[in-house]
Short mmCIF file of C-alpha atoms and ligand atoms in Angstrom, two decimals:
data_model
loop_
_atom_site.label_atom_id
_atom_site.label_comp_id
_atom_site.label_asym_id
_atom_site.label_seq_id
_atom_site.Cartn_x
_atom_site.Cartn_y
_atom_site.Cartn_z
CA MET A 705 9.66 -24.90 4.70
CA THR A 706 13.37 -26.86 5.18
CA ALA A 707 15.64 -26.87 1.90
CA SER A 708 15.58 -30.70 1.97
CA THR A 709 13.60 -30.26 -1.48
CA ALA A 710 16.14 -29.31 -4.17
CA ALA A 711 15.84 -25.86 -4.68
CA THR A 712 17.18 -23.89 -6.74
CA SER A 713 17.15 -20.79 -5.20
CA VAL A 714 16.14 -18.82 -1.57
CA SER A 715 12.79 -16.64 -1.08
CA VAL A 716 13.81 -14.37 1.82
CA ALA A 717 10.80 -12.39 3.41
CA PRO A 718 11.03 -8.94 5.48
CA ASP A 719 11.44 -10.25 8.56
CA GLY A 720 14.92 -12.35 8.04
CA ILE A 721 13.20 -15.52 7.68
CA GLU A 722 14.55 -17.59 4.09
CA TYR A 723 12.56 -20.19 2.40
CA ALA A 724 13.35 -22.59 -0.29
CA ILE A 725 11.92 -22.03 -3.47
CA PRO A 726 10.26 -25.54 -4.17
CA SER A 727 11.27 -27.79 -7.26
CA ALA A 728 8.67 -28.13 -10.14
CA ALA A 729 8.03 -32.07 -8.45
CA LYS A 730 7.99 -30.50 -5.18
CA ALA A 731 5.20 -27.74 -6.81
CA ARG A 732 3.51 -30.22 -8.85
CA ALA A 733 2.99 -32.85 -6.22
CA ASP A 734 1.66 -29.84 -3.52
CA LEU A 735 -0.56 -28.92 -6.52
CA GLU A 736 -1.98 -32.16 -6.01
CA ARG A 737 -2.28 -32.55 -2.85
CA ILE A 738 -4.89 -28.88 -4.10
CA VAL A 739 -7.12 -30.60 -6.41
CA ALA A 740 -7.42 -33.49 -4.11
CA ALA A 741 -8.84 -30.47 -1.83
CA ALA A 742 -11.06 -29.15 -3.96
CA GLU A 743 -12.43 -32.48 -4.86
CA ALA A 744 -13.67 -33.03 -1.98
CA PHE A 745 -14.77 -29.72 -0.95
CA GLY A 746 -17.19 -30.29 -3.84
CA GLY A 747 -17.92 -26.22 -3.64
CA SER A 748 -16.58 -23.01 -4.93
CA VAL A 749 -13.03 -23.06 -5.38
CA VAL A 750 -11.44 -19.56 -5.65
CA VAL A 751 -8.35 -18.89 -6.69
CA VAL A 752 -6.18 -15.06 -6.02
CA GLN A 753 -3.82 -14.39 -8.43
CA GLY A 754 -0.76 -13.19 -6.94
CA LEU A 755 -1.40 -12.89 -3.08
CA GLY A 756 1.19 -8.98 -2.09
CA PHE A 757 -0.97 -7.00 0.37
CA VAL A 758 -4.46 -6.93 -1.37
CA GLY A 759 -4.17 -10.88 -1.91
CA ALA A 760 -3.46 -12.35 0.78
CA ALA A 761 -6.32 -10.23 2.48
CA VAL A 762 -8.42 -10.67 0.04
CA CYS A 763 -8.10 -14.83 0.82
CA GLY A 764 -7.91 -14.62 4.40
CA ALA A 765 -10.97 -12.57 4.02
CA LEU A 766 -12.73 -15.73 1.73
CA ALA A 767 -11.24 -17.80 3.29
CA ALA A 768 -12.84 -17.02 7.16
CA SER A 769 -16.33 -16.76 4.59
CA GLY A 770 -16.36 -20.39 5.10
CA ARG A 771 -17.82 -20.35 1.57
CA HIS A 772 -15.40 -21.28 -0.56
CA LEU A 773 -12.56 -23.31 -0.94
CA VAL A 774 -9.25 -20.99 -1.79
CA VAL A 775 -6.13 -21.20 -3.85
CA GLY A 776 -3.38 -18.33 -3.19
CA VAL A 777 -0.90 -18.06 -6.45
CA ASP A 778 2.61 -16.05 -6.18
CA LEU A 779 5.31 -16.05 -8.18
CA PRO A 780 8.27 -19.32 -7.15
CA ARG A 781 10.27 -15.66 -7.23
CA PRO A 782 13.15 -14.43 -4.96
CA GLU A 783 11.41 -12.04 -4.32
CA SER A 784 7.97 -12.57 -4.42
CA TYR A 785 8.11 -16.65 -2.85
CA TRP A 786 8.27 -15.90 1.20
CA LYS A 787 4.52 -15.43 0.38
CA VAL A 788 3.71 -18.56 -1.09
CA ALA A 789 5.58 -19.94 2.31
CA LYS A 790 3.88 -17.58 4.43
CA LEU A 791 0.69 -17.99 3.69
CA GLY A 792 0.23 -21.04 2.54
CA SER A 793 1.84 -22.16 6.05
CA GLY A 794 -0.40 -20.09 7.48
CA SER A 795 0.83 -16.88 8.99
CA VAL A 796 0.50 -13.52 7.17
CA PHE A 797 4.00 -10.62 7.06
CA GLY A 798 3.31 -7.38 8.11
CA SER A 799 -0.46 -7.24 9.37
CA PRO A 800 -1.27 -5.26 12.69
CA ASP A 801 -5.07 -7.41 12.70
CA PRO A 802 -4.80 -10.25 14.85
CA GLU A 803 -8.80 -11.11 12.81
CA LEU A 804 -6.50 -11.13 9.29
CA ALA A 805 -3.94 -13.74 10.35
CA ALA A 806 -6.79 -16.34 12.72
CA ALA A 807 -8.73 -15.78 9.84
CA ILE A 808 -6.12 -17.48 7.68
CA ALA A 809 -4.94 -19.12 10.65
CA GLU A 810 -7.57 -21.07 10.60
CA GLY A 811 -8.42 -20.94 6.23
CA VAL A 812 -5.44 -23.72 6.60
CA ALA A 813 -5.70 -25.36 9.39
CA ALA A 814 -9.20 -26.03 7.89
CA GLY A 815 -7.70 -26.94 4.43
CA ARG A 816 -10.47 -24.47 2.91
CA LEU A 817 -6.67 -21.90 2.07
CA PHE A 818 -4.18 -23.25 0.03
CA THR A 819 -0.50 -21.78 -1.78
CA THR A 820 1.41 -22.83 -5.20
CA THR A 821 3.01 -20.75 -7.96
CA LEU A 822 2.28 -23.39 -10.60
CA ASP A 823 -0.46 -22.05 -13.37
CA GLU A 824 -2.77 -24.79 -13.69
CA ALA A 825 -4.29 -24.10 -10.31
CA TYR A 826 -6.18 -22.05 -12.58
CA ALA A 827 -8.20 -25.01 -14.36
CA LEU A 828 -9.27 -25.15 -10.69
CA ALA A 829 -10.68 -21.87 -10.69
CA ASP A 830 -15.01 -21.10 -9.94
CA VAL A 831 -13.21 -17.57 -9.82
CA ILE A 832 -9.85 -16.18 -11.02
CA VAL A 833 -9.17 -13.05 -8.57
CA VAL A 834 -6.93 -10.32 -9.79
CA ASP A 835 -5.09 -8.85 -7.15
CA VAL A 836 -1.37 -8.68 -8.49
CA ASP A 837 0.75 -5.19 -9.05
CA LEU A 838 0.13 -2.57 -11.93
CA GLY A 839 2.54 0.41 -11.72
CA LEU A 840 4.72 2.13 -13.74
CA ASP A 841 8.12 1.90 -15.77
CA GLY A 842 9.79 4.65 -15.08
CA ARG A 843 8.15 8.36 -15.09
CA ALA A 844 6.75 8.04 -18.11
CA GLU A 845 5.06 4.45 -18.63
CA VAL A 846 3.16 1.87 -17.70
CA ALA A 847 4.41 -1.28 -16.94
CA LEU A 848 1.74 -2.74 -18.37
CA GLU A 849 3.41 -6.78 -19.97
CA PRO A 850 4.17 -7.92 -16.29
CA PHE A 851 0.31 -7.48 -15.84
CA GLU A 852 -0.75 -8.09 -19.91
CA ARG A 853 1.43 -11.69 -18.77
CA ALA A 854 -0.49 -12.99 -15.57
CA ILE A 855 -3.52 -12.24 -17.10
CA ARG A 856 -2.40 -14.67 -20.58
CA ALA A 857 -0.94 -17.50 -17.31
CA ALA A 858 -4.87 -17.19 -15.64
CA GLY A 859 -6.40 -17.17 -19.73
CA ALA A 860 -4.25 -20.26 -20.47
CA HIS A 861 -5.54 -22.44 -17.71
CA MET A 862 -8.62 -20.93 -17.11
CA ARG A 863 -12.41 -23.50 -17.60
CA ASP A 864 -14.42 -21.80 -20.03
CA ASP A 865 -17.01 -21.02 -17.94
CA ALA A 866 -15.16 -19.67 -14.91
CA LEU A 867 -15.62 -15.41 -14.13
CA LEU A 868 -12.64 -13.71 -13.76
CA ILE A 869 -12.43 -10.43 -11.53
CA VAL A 870 -9.96 -7.72 -11.80
CA GLU A 871 -9.78 -6.43 -8.47
CA THR A 872 -6.30 -4.49 -9.30
CA THR A 873 -6.34 -1.30 -9.79
CA VAL A 874 -6.40 -0.91 -14.04
CA PRO A 875 -6.14 2.21 -16.72
CA PRO A 876 -9.32 2.51 -17.93
CA GLY A 877 -9.40 0.60 -21.00
CA THR A 878 -7.64 -2.04 -19.98
CA CYS A 879 -10.06 -3.86 -19.30
CA ARG A 880 -11.26 -4.23 -22.66
CA THR A 881 -7.91 -3.71 -24.31
CA ILE A 882 -6.19 -5.09 -23.16
CA VAL A 883 -8.01 -8.68 -20.90
CA LEU A 884 -10.08 -9.64 -23.02
CA PRO A 885 -8.01 -9.31 -26.28
CA ALA A 886 -5.27 -11.90 -23.90
CA LEU A 887 -8.26 -13.74 -22.80
CA GLU A 888 -9.67 -14.68 -25.55
CA GLU A 889 -6.80 -15.42 -27.24
CA GLU A 890 -5.49 -18.10 -24.44
CA ARG A 891 -8.85 -19.38 -24.10
CA ARG A 892 -8.90 -20.21 -28.67
CA ARG A 893 -5.66 -21.63 -28.25
CA ARG A 894 -7.48 -24.56 -26.23
CA GLY A 895 -9.33 -24.47 -28.56
CA ILE A 896 -12.41 -22.18 -27.02
CA GLU A 897 -14.58 -19.88 -28.68
CA SER A 898 -17.12 -18.20 -26.52
CA ALA A 899 -16.14 -15.60 -24.28
CA PRO A 900 -14.90 -15.37 -21.13
CA LEU A 901 -16.47 -14.44 -18.37
CA LEU A 902 -15.02 -10.61 -17.11
CA ALA A 903 -15.92 -8.26 -14.68
CA ASN A 904 -14.05 -5.43 -12.67
CA ALA A 905 -14.41 -4.98 -9.63
CA TYR A 906 -11.39 -2.75 -7.68
CA GLU A 907 -10.54 -3.97 -4.12
CA ARG A 908 -10.40 -1.16 -1.59
CA VAL A 909 -8.64 -2.90 1.04
CA MET A 910 -6.33 -0.13 3.49
CA PRO A 911 -3.15 -2.23 5.30
CA GLY A 912 -3.89 -1.63 8.87
CA ALA A 913 -5.34 -2.44 12.01
CA HIS A 914 -8.50 -3.31 10.54
CA TYR A 915 -7.17 -4.68 7.43
CA LEU A 916 -9.57 -7.42 7.51
CA ALA A 917 -12.51 -5.95 7.98
CA SER A 918 -11.64 -3.14 5.41
CA VAL A 919 -12.21 -6.21 2.78
CA ARG A 920 -15.61 -7.47 4.42
CA ALA A 921 -16.74 -3.77 5.50
CA TYR A 922 -16.28 -1.48 3.42
CA PRO A 923 -19.12 -0.83 -0.16
CA ARG A 924 -17.76 -1.76 -3.36
CA SER A 925 -18.57 -0.44 -6.89
CA TYR A 926 -18.25 -3.67 -10.13
CA ALA A 927 -19.37 -3.49 -13.67
CA GLY A 928 -18.81 -6.92 -15.70
CA LEU A 929 -18.28 -7.54 -20.01
CA ASP A 930 -21.65 -8.44 -20.39
CA PRO A 931 -24.77 -8.80 -17.84
CA VAL A 932 -23.63 -12.45 -16.50
CA SER A 933 -20.52 -11.20 -15.08
CA ALA A 934 -22.12 -8.52 -13.68
CA ARG A 935 -23.88 -11.24 -12.25
CA GLY A 936 -21.37 -13.61 -10.98
CA ALA A 937 -19.38 -10.98 -9.43
CA ARG A 938 -22.07 -9.16 -7.42
CA GLN A 939 -22.62 -13.13 -6.37
CA PHE A 940 -18.99 -13.40 -5.94
CA LEU A 941 -19.43 -10.34 -3.96
CA GLU A 942 -22.09 -11.11 -1.85
CA SER A 943 -20.61 -14.26 -0.45
CA PHE A 944 -17.80 -12.53 1.69
CA VAL A 945 -18.75 -8.47 2.13
CA ASP A 946 -20.88 -7.11 4.36
CA ALA A 947 -21.14 -3.58 2.96
CA PRO A 948 -23.33 -2.19 0.09
CA LEU A 949 -21.87 -3.38 -3.90
CA ARG A 950 -22.93 -1.09 -6.75
CA GLU A 951 -23.14 -1.72 -10.26
CA LEU A 952 -21.26 0.53 -12.28
CA PRO A 953 -22.80 0.35 -15.74
CA ASP A 954 -19.08 -0.33 -18.08
CA LEU A 955 -16.03 -2.09 -17.29
CA GLU A 956 -14.98 1.87 -18.59
CA SER A 957 -16.60 3.19 -15.61
CA ALA A 958 -15.43 0.63 -12.02
CA GLU A 959 -12.01 1.03 -14.02
CA LEU A 960 -12.68 5.58 -13.48
CA GLY A 961 -14.33 5.34 -10.11
CA LYS A 962 -11.12 3.51 -8.28
CA LEU A 963 -8.42 6.48 -10.78
CA LEU A 964 -10.64 9.52 -9.50
CA GLU A 965 -11.22 7.91 -6.18
CA ASN A 966 -7.46 7.96 -4.87
CA SER A 967 -6.40 11.00 -7.06
CA TYR A 968 -9.37 12.83 -4.79
CA ARG A 969 -7.33 11.22 -1.42
CA ALA A 970 -4.49 12.53 -3.43
CA ALA A 971 -5.03 16.03 -4.46
CA ASN A 972 -7.15 16.64 -1.11
CA ILE A 973 -3.28 15.81 0.43
CA ALA A 974 -1.91 18.55 -2.25
CA PHE A 975 -3.48 20.88 -1.01
CA ILE A 976 -4.07 21.36 2.15
CA HIS A 977 0.26 21.36 2.11
CA GLU A 978 0.10 25.03 0.59
CA TRP A 979 -2.31 25.54 4.07
CA THR A 980 0.59 24.25 5.18
CA ARG A 981 3.09 26.35 4.50
CA LEU A 982 1.26 29.83 4.73
CA ALA A 983 -0.45 28.20 7.96
CA GLU A 984 3.66 28.01 10.05
CA SER A 985 4.46 31.52 8.33
CA ILE A 986 1.52 33.62 10.08
CA GLY A 987 1.15 31.73 13.68
CA VAL A 988 -1.64 29.45 13.16
CA ASP A 989 -1.45 25.89 14.15
CA LEU A 990 -3.03 23.86 11.21
CA TRP A 991 -4.21 21.05 13.55
CA SER A 992 -6.47 22.75 15.80
CA VAL A 993 -8.00 24.72 12.95
CA VAL A 994 -8.22 20.58 10.20
CA ASP A 995 -9.75 19.78 14.07
CA SER A 996 -12.39 22.15 14.23
CA ILE A 997 -13.16 21.87 10.80
CA ARG A 998 -14.30 18.06 10.63
CA ALA A 999 -16.58 19.23 13.30
CA ARG A 1000 -18.95 20.02 10.90
CA VAL A 1001 -19.49 15.81 9.96
CA GLY A 1002 -20.88 14.86 6.61
CA THR A 1003 -18.97 17.69 4.49
CA HIS A 1004 -16.17 19.00 6.45
CA ASP A 1005 -14.93 15.26 8.05
CA ASN A 1006 -12.99 14.28 5.97
CA ILE A 1007 -9.63 17.33 5.56
CA ARG A 1008 -6.72 16.48 5.52
CA ASN A 1009 -3.92 16.77 8.29
CA PRO A 1010 -0.65 18.22 7.04
CA GLY A 1011 2.64 15.55 7.21
CA VAL A 1012 5.62 14.50 5.93
CA GLY A 1013 3.76 13.62 2.26
CA VAL A 1014 2.62 10.54 0.63
CA GLY A 1015 3.21 7.22 -0.25
CA GLY A 1016 2.51 3.81 -0.22
CA TYR A 1017 1.76 2.45 -3.88
CA CYS A 1018 -1.49 3.78 -4.56
CA LEU A 1019 -1.78 6.93 -4.46
CA THR A 1020 1.12 7.43 -5.83
CA LYS A 1021 0.40 6.26 -8.93
CA ASP A 1022 -3.22 5.91 -9.93
CA SER A 1023 -3.80 9.78 -10.81
CA PHE A 1024 -0.85 8.70 -13.55
CA LEU A 1025 -2.33 5.21 -14.34
CA ALA A 1026 -5.94 7.18 -15.08
CA GLN A 1027 -4.10 10.06 -17.39
CA TRP A 1028 -2.10 6.67 -19.37
CA GLY A 1029 -4.83 4.75 -20.21
CA ALA A 1030 -7.18 8.58 -21.16
CA GLU A 1031 -4.88 9.35 -24.12
CA ARG A 1032 -3.27 5.75 -24.34
CA LEU A 1033 -5.98 2.82 -24.69
CA LEU A 1034 -9.42 5.30 -24.37
CA GLY A 1035 -7.62 8.23 -27.44
CA SER A 1036 -9.53 11.01 -24.71
CA ASP A 1037 -7.17 14.08 -25.46
CA VAL A 1038 -8.21 15.98 -21.69
CA ARG A 1039 -5.56 16.57 -19.22
CA LEU A 1040 -5.81 15.76 -15.47
CA GLU A 1041 -3.91 18.94 -15.42
CA THR A 1042 -4.50 19.19 -11.32
CA THR A 1043 -4.93 15.59 -10.57
CA LEU A 1044 -1.55 15.57 -11.88
CA ALA A 1045 -0.16 18.80 -10.09
CA ALA A 1046 -0.93 17.98 -7.06
CA LEU A 1047 0.51 14.30 -7.03
CA GLU A 1048 3.73 16.45 -8.77
CA ILE A 1049 3.47 18.74 -5.30
CA ASN A 1050 3.00 15.59 -3.35
CA ALA A 1051 6.89 13.18 -4.12
CA LEU A 1052 8.04 16.53 -3.34
CA MET A 1053 6.32 17.23 0.05
CA PRO A 1054 9.47 14.73 2.15
CA LEU A 1055 11.57 18.46 1.14
CA HIS A 1056 9.02 20.70 3.19
CA THR A 1057 9.65 18.74 6.19
CA PHE A 1058 13.77 18.61 5.24
CA GLU A 1059 14.15 21.69 5.41
CA HIS A 1060 12.95 21.90 9.26
CA ALA A 1061 15.11 20.06 10.49
CA ARG A 1062 18.05 22.46 8.05
CA VAL A 1063 17.33 25.45 9.47
CA LEU A 1064 16.68 24.12 13.32
CA ALA A 1065 19.98 22.78 12.67
CA GLY A 1066 21.07 25.78 12.31
CA GLY A 1067 21.17 26.02 7.79
CA GLU A 1068 23.98 23.31 8.24
CA LEU A 1069 23.26 19.44 8.25
CA ARG A 1070 26.33 18.16 7.69
CA GLY A 1071 28.37 15.82 10.38
CA ARG A 1072 25.40 16.34 12.10
CA ARG A 1073 24.10 13.08 14.17
CA ILE A 1074 20.42 12.38 12.99
CA ALA A 1075 17.43 10.26 13.87
CA LEU A 1076 14.96 9.95 11.85
CA CYS A 1077 11.58 8.01 13.60
CA GLY A 1078 9.99 6.28 11.44
CA VAL A 1079 10.40 4.73 7.28
CA ALA A 1080 6.29 2.88 6.37
CA TYR A 1081 4.20 4.78 4.69
CA LEU A 1082 1.69 4.96 6.65
CA PRO A 1083 0.80 4.61 10.84
CA ASP A 1084 1.63 0.99 11.79
CA VAL A 1085 2.14 -0.74 9.02
CA ALA A 1086 5.27 -2.12 7.56
CA ASP A 1087 4.92 -1.27 4.11
CA THR A 1088 7.18 1.04 3.04
CA ARG A 1089 6.60 1.60 -0.69
CA ASN A 1090 7.34 5.31 -1.51
CA SER A 1091 8.10 6.47 1.41
CA PRO A 1092 7.60 10.01 1.58
CA THR A 1093 10.74 9.34 4.57
CA GLU A 1094 12.42 7.68 1.70
CA LEU A 1095 13.60 11.50 0.64
CA LEU A 1096 14.08 12.93 4.00
CA TRP A 1097 16.51 9.82 4.48
CA ARG A 1098 17.76 10.92 0.50
CA GLU A 1099 17.89 14.29 1.26
CA LEU A 1100 19.53 14.74 5.17
CA ARG A 1101 21.79 12.17 3.31
CA ALA A 1102 22.74 14.61 0.62
CA ALA A 1103 23.26 17.35 3.57
CA GLY A 1104 26.26 15.80 4.60
CA ALA A 1105 24.15 13.89 7.94
CA GLU A 1106 25.02 10.69 9.11
CA VAL A 1107 20.92 9.38 9.42
CA ARG A 1108 20.06 6.45 11.99
CA VAL A 1109 16.73 5.22 10.95
CA HIS A 1110 13.92 4.09 13.92
CA ASP A 1111 11.10 2.95 12.82
CA PRO A 1112 8.55 -0.36 15.09
CA GLN A 1113 6.70 -2.52 12.05
CA VAL A 1114 9.70 -2.38 10.22
CA VAL A 1115 13.23 -4.60 9.82
CA ARG A 1116 14.08 -4.59 6.33
CA TRP A 1117 14.15 -1.34 4.17
CA ALA A 1118 13.05 -3.32 1.20
CA GLU A 1119 13.88 0.47 -1.08
CA GLN A 1120 17.01 1.47 0.61
CA PRO A 1121 18.50 -2.08 1.82
CA GLU A 1122 22.28 -0.42 2.87
CA ALA A 1123 19.86 1.78 5.56
CA ILE A 1124 20.38 -0.34 8.97
CA VAL A 1125 16.46 -0.12 10.01
CA GLU A 1126 17.62 0.25 14.62
CA GLN A 1127 14.34 -0.86 16.30
CA ASP A 1128 15.56 -0.20 19.78
CA LEU A 1129 14.96 3.43 20.04
CA ALA A 1130 16.94 4.42 22.75
CA ARG A 1131 19.92 3.15 20.62
CA ALA A 1132 18.43 4.98 17.76
CA LEU A 1133 17.90 8.38 19.89
CA ALA A 1134 21.02 7.92 21.61
CA GLY A 1135 23.24 10.97 21.13
CA VAL A 1136 21.94 12.49 18.12
CA ASP A 1137 21.86 15.88 17.29
CA GLY A 1138 18.24 15.60 16.48
CA VAL A 1139 15.07 13.85 16.41
CA VAL A 1140 12.53 13.93 13.02
CA LEU A 1141 9.31 12.00 13.96
CA ALA A 1142 7.90 11.31 10.60
CA VAL A 1143 5.07 8.48 11.23
CA ARG A 1144 2.24 8.83 13.78
CA HIS A 1145 3.62 4.67 15.02
CA SER A 1146 1.36 3.68 18.35
CA GLY A 1147 4.89 2.90 19.16
CA TYR A 1148 6.11 5.90 19.49
CA ARG A 1149 3.01 7.46 21.04
CA GLU A 1150 5.09 6.92 24.69
CA VAL A 1151 8.24 9.75 23.49
CA ASP A 1152 6.87 12.72 25.41
CA ALA A 1153 9.71 15.42 26.54
CA GLU A 1154 10.11 14.32 29.06
CA ARG A 1155 11.40 10.21 27.49
CA LEU A 1156 12.68 12.55 24.38
CA ALA A 1157 14.73 14.37 26.22
CA GLU A 1158 15.77 11.41 28.45
CA LEU A 1159 16.54 9.35 25.27
CA VAL A 1160 18.90 11.95 23.30
CA GLY A 1161 20.18 12.20 26.21
CA ALA A 1162 21.11 16.16 25.77
CA PRO A 1163 19.65 19.10 24.40
CA GLY A 1164 19.29 18.72 20.78
CA TRP A 1165 15.77 20.09 18.37
CA VAL A 1166 13.16 18.31 16.71
CA VAL A 1167 10.54 18.31 14.03
CA ASP A 1168 7.46 16.61 14.98
CA ALA A 1169 5.74 16.17 11.61
CA GLN A 1170 2.95 14.52 12.90
CA ASN A 1171 1.42 16.65 15.58
CA MET A 1172 3.28 14.04 18.17
CA LEU A 1173 4.35 16.54 21.11
CA GLY A 1174 1.72 18.64 22.67
CA ASP A 1175 2.01 21.79 23.31
CA GLU A 1176 3.28 21.95 26.48
CA ASP A 1177 5.45 18.98 25.57
CA ALA A 1178 6.88 22.09 22.44
CA GLN A 1179 7.32 24.71 25.58
CA ARG A 1180 8.91 22.33 27.73
CA LEU A 1181 11.70 21.20 25.66
CA HIS A 1182 12.49 24.92 24.02
CA ALA A 1183 13.28 25.80 27.58
CA ALA A 1184 15.28 23.25 28.37
CA GLY A 1185 17.77 23.94 25.57
CA TRP A 1186 15.58 22.69 23.07
CA ARG A 1187 15.50 24.04 19.43
CA VAL A 1188 11.52 22.69 18.21
CA SER A 1189 9.82 22.73 14.80
CA GLY A 1190 6.59 20.99 13.29
CA VAL A 1191 4.67 20.37 10.34
CA GLY A 1192 1.57 23.57 10.61
CA LYS A 1193 2.78 24.12 13.80
CA GLY A 1194 3.63 27.90 13.10
CA HIS A 1195 2.31 28.75 16.48
CA TRP A 1196 5.13 27.05 17.89
CA ARG A 1197 7.30 29.52 15.01
CA ALA A 1198 5.77 32.05 16.46
CA ALA A 1199 6.72 31.45 19.57
CA GLY A 1200 10.21 31.19 19.04
CA TYR A 1201 10.97 27.07 19.33
CA GLY A 1202 12.88 26.71 16.71
CA ALA A 1203 15.55 29.24 18.37
CA SER A 1204 17.65 28.66 21.35
CA ALA A 1205 15.79 29.47 24.77
N1 NAD B 1797 -1.55 -1.87 -1.24
C1 NAD B 1797 -3.41 -1.77 -1.00
O1 NAD B 1797 -3.12 -0.91 0.16
C2 NAD B 1797 -4.45 -1.58 -2.11
C3 NAD B 1797 -5.11 -1.48 -1.88
C4 NAD B 1797 -6.55 -1.42 -3.06
C5 NAD B 1797 -6.14 -1.56 -4.16
N2 NAD B 1797 -4.41 -1.70 -4.32
C6 NAD B 1797 -4.08 -2.88 -5.92
O2 NAD B 1797 -3.87 -3.86 -5.87
C7 NAD B 1797 -2.99 -4.42 -6.95
C8 NAD B 1797 -2.55 -4.59 -5.64
O3 NAD B 1797 -1.85 -4.12 -4.82
P1 NAD B 1797 -0.48 -4.73 -3.72
O4 NAD B 1797 -0.62 -3.82 -3.04
O5 NAD B 1797 -1.17 -6.33 -3.07
O6 NAD B 1797 0.65 -5.00 -4.84
P2 NAD B 1797 2.27 -6.11 -4.20
O7 NAD B 1797 2.95 -5.88 -4.94
O8 NAD B 1797 1.79 -6.19 -2.80
O9 NAD B 1797 1.04 -7.76 -4.56
C9 NAD B 1797 0.86 -7.57 -5.33
C10 NAD B 1797 1.66 -9.53 -6.15
O10 NAD B 1797 0.86 -9.81 -7.13
C11 NAD B 1797 1.95 -10.72 -7.41
N3 NAD B 1797 2.13 -11.24 -9.31
C12 NAD B 1797 2.52 -10.84 -10.14
N4 NAD B 1797 2.36 -11.39 -10.53
C13 NAD B 1797 2.12 -12.13 -11.48
C14 NAD B 1797 1.83 -13.44 -11.68
N5 NAD B 1797 1.70 -13.63 -12.80
N6 NAD B 1797 1.17 -14.88 -10.85
C15 NAD B 1797 1.28 -14.31 -9.51
N7 NAD B 1797 1.39 -13.84 -9.23
C16 NAD B 1797 1.84 -12.02 -9.79
C17 NAD B 1797 3.67 -9.92 -6.73
O11 NAD B 1797 4.71 -11.25 -6.73
C18 NAD B 1797 2.98 -9.73 -5.81
O12 NAD B 1797 3.02 -10.34 -4.63
C19 NAD B 1797 -2.49 -3.49 -7.05
O13 NAD B 1797 -3.10 -2.60 -7.89
C20 NAD B 1797 -2.61 -2.18 -6.29
O14 NAD B 1797 -2.73 -0.94 -7.35
C21 NAD B 1797 -3.85 -1.72 -3.65
#
């Protein structure tokens, strides 16, 4: 997109490309093109609200099904317009999955995938899929207002017989007590008295190498406000999901399902953390223990690995959404003690890796040059939201260290814009005192003892928080004058690798 469209401002994508936000006249002209395409298509039109990590992948999966004309809507703000521009021109940011890139490129080229910033697009929809964010406002509140505004925008334009499906993860009670009245009110303003068709079908998409497949191949649960809504949701899901579908009895069950499954994952990670500390204190290699337990497939293979901590948008907030909705929207007095304690443990977990670094640095980090490898919250993705590396970075700097950050996926660290994220590993590691391997990116696979020693130049120290170095690497580094430790690597500690040889 060029700036020739009387732009009011610019939206910069995480890859540094700038997109001019189009004028209202240009946006309207584009929408007319979409309306004409929808009329010519003649089949089902799906409008996806929110083109973030979930919405972009859902657009790709819907377009690839060949059964729908898909229109993605996001806001004309500097922080979000680039998503409209990228997807609308057939590309996607931050996906290592070639299948998703191909689905989006082909969808746009075939005239089956469009994007816009205009809410009038909702009037085209047979199905509106809500994929907007709904997060916390500080640490104690849920930011419902922007979510409700998004629902109202759809309600203000949707056809009377359109089905609105909430995929956004919401506090229990949200669909019935927030979404339904908002839709009813907006529709009534336009003289529509009939109850809206409304369903919840939470997404399970997993960004990464199998991003597109995760939309199509994971089983899905859903529930409708009424039998007609539930049937509509099932038909819609069947049109692009190639996995078992399960209807739950009511909207609250579907809302709770998503929150419970994410809380289960978060609690499992918190649980393994105290065993990590125990294993380190008694000289046990927890990685190999966990691996041996996983052999018991069916009941034990979901046990988590040790690590730096938990990041991302979902596992860091969803347990809180559950508690908040239960109390505030549904009047429950049940306190999710274990679940919320796990959230707290996970939030502080990066301090354990920090402690490894502090010990290896001889108790003093002031003035030390440290390479922090990995900012994304997951291997091989560019998503840095709530990355555990952030707390580690802040603590290292607060202790006076000079921290270089490296990530092969991340060009700009949106949450810490003052941090310069180095792309070149050799430049990041040259001459540092210490290295922290924080994320298991495939780009770090080349880092063995020999490569590390070569890139750093002189013996220093390394904390391996992700089981990236083998026992032989640790032993060789230590013999060469390095101090080495690893999260969950009690046997390295017992072997004295944390001290100078
Ligand atoms: N990221 C994941 O892996 C994942 C997986 C499953 C479910 N979820 C859930 O899906 C939801 C979306 O997550 P995400 O990671 O895609 O969030 P995101 O922040 O990446 O994207 C949300 C998008 O919605 C847009 N938006 C907000 N208000 C809007 C409005 N009124 N109209 C149009 N667009 C609007 C935002 O600008 C943003 O681009 C969340 O509830 C999340 O918990 C996320």
